[in-house]
Short mmCIF file of C-alpha atoms in Angstrom, two decimals:
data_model
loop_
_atom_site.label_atom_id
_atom_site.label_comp_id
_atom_site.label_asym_id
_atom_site.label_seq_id
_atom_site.Cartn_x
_atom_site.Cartn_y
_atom_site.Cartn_z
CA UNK A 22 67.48 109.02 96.72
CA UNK A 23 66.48 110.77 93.06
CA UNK A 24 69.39 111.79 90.75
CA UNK A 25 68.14 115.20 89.98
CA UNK A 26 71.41 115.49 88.03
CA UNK A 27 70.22 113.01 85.68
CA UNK A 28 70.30 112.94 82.05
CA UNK A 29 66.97 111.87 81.98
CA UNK A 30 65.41 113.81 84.81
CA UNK A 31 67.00 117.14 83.16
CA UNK A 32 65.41 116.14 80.11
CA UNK A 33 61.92 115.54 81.31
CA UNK A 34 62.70 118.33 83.40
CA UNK A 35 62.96 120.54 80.28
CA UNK A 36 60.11 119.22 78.57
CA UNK A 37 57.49 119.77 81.94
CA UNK A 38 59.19 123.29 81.77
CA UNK A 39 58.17 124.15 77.75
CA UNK A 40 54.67 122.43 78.20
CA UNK A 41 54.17 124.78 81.34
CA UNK A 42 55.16 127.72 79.55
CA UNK A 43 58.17 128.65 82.05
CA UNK A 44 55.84 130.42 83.86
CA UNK A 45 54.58 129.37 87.53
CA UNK A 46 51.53 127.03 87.34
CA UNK A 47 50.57 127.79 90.94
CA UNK A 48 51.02 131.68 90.05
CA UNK A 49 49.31 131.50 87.16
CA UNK A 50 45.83 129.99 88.96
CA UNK A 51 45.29 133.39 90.03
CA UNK A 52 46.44 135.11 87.02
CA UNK A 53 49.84 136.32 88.19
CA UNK A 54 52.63 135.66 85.13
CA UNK A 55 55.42 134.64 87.49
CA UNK A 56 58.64 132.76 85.99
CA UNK A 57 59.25 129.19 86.96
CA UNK A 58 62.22 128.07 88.29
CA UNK A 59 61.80 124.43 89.45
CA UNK A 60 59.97 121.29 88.52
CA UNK A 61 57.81 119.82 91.36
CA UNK A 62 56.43 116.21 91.90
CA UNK A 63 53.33 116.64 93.21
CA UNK A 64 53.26 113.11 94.54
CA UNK A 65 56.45 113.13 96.17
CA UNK A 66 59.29 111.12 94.72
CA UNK A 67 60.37 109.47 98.45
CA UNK A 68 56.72 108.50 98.80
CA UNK A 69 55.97 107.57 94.94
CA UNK A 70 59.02 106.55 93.11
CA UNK A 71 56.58 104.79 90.21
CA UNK A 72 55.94 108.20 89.52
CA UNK A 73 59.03 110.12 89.52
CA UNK A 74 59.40 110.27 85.39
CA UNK A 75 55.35 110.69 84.78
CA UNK A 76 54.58 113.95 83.27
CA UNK A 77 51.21 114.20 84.13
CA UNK A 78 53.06 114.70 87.93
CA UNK A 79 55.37 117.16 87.55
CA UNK A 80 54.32 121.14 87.81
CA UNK A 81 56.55 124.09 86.61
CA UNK A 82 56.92 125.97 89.90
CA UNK A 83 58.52 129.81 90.92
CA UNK A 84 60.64 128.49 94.00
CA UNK A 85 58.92 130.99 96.42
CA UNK A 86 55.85 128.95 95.42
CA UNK A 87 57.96 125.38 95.52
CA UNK A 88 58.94 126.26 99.29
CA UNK A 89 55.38 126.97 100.10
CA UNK A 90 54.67 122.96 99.36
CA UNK A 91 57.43 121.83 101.22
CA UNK A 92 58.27 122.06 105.41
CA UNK A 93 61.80 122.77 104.77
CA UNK A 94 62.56 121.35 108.02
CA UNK A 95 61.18 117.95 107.83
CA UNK A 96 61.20 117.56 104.09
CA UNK A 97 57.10 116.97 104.46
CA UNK A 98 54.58 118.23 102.25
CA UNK A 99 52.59 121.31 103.60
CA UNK A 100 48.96 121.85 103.57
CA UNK A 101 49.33 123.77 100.46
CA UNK A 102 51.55 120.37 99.37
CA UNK A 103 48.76 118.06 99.62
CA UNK A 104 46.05 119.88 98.22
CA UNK A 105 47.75 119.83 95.17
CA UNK A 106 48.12 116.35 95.58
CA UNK A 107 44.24 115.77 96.12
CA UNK A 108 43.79 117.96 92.73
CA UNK A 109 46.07 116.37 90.45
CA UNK A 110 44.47 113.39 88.58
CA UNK A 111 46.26 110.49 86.97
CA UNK A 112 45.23 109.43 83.54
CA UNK A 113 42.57 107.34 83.36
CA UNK A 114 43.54 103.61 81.94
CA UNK A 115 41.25 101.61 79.71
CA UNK A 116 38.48 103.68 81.37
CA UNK A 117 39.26 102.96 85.15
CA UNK A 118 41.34 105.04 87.36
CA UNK A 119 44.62 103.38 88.32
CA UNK A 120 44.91 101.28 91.44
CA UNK A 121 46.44 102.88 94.70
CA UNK A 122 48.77 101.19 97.21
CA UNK A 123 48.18 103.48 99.96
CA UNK A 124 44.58 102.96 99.90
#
């Protein structure tokens, strides 16, 4: 399971939070200036755990708009959930997109 009480994860935490503005990235798609109040992987830490620290993966979310990625009685991702996984790109290495264990 991920320490969210982690030095390091508060850190990064922080730092996803002052890149994003504190304000709600999902919120702020459609122009609505809504505070954020969480940091979300967007691929899923239990699923991804390679990814857990990656900036490029993290989102600055309001929680009203964190609950709406998340079926808060299985713990699964929502529609809403993986669409913003199919949006979010990884950074490109030496040209090539990075390999995928899933498939």
């Amino acid at each position: 399971m991920f320490d969210y009480k982690a030095k390091r994860w508060r850190a990064l935490a922080a730092r996803v939070m002052r890149r994003d503005g504190y304000l709600c990235q999902a919120s702020l798609r459609y122009g609505k200036r809504v505070p954020a109040e969480v940091v979300h992987h967007i691929y899923p830490v239990e699923d991804y755990p390679e990814l857990a620290y990656c900036p490029w993966n993290l989102i600055a979310l309001s929680r009203t708009e964190h609950n709406a990625l998340h079926d808060r009685a299985t713990g699964a991702l929502t529609a809403k959930g993986r669409a913003l996984m199919r949006r979010a790109r990884p950074p490109r290495k030496n040209g090539r997109p990075p390999t995928s264990s899933t498939g």
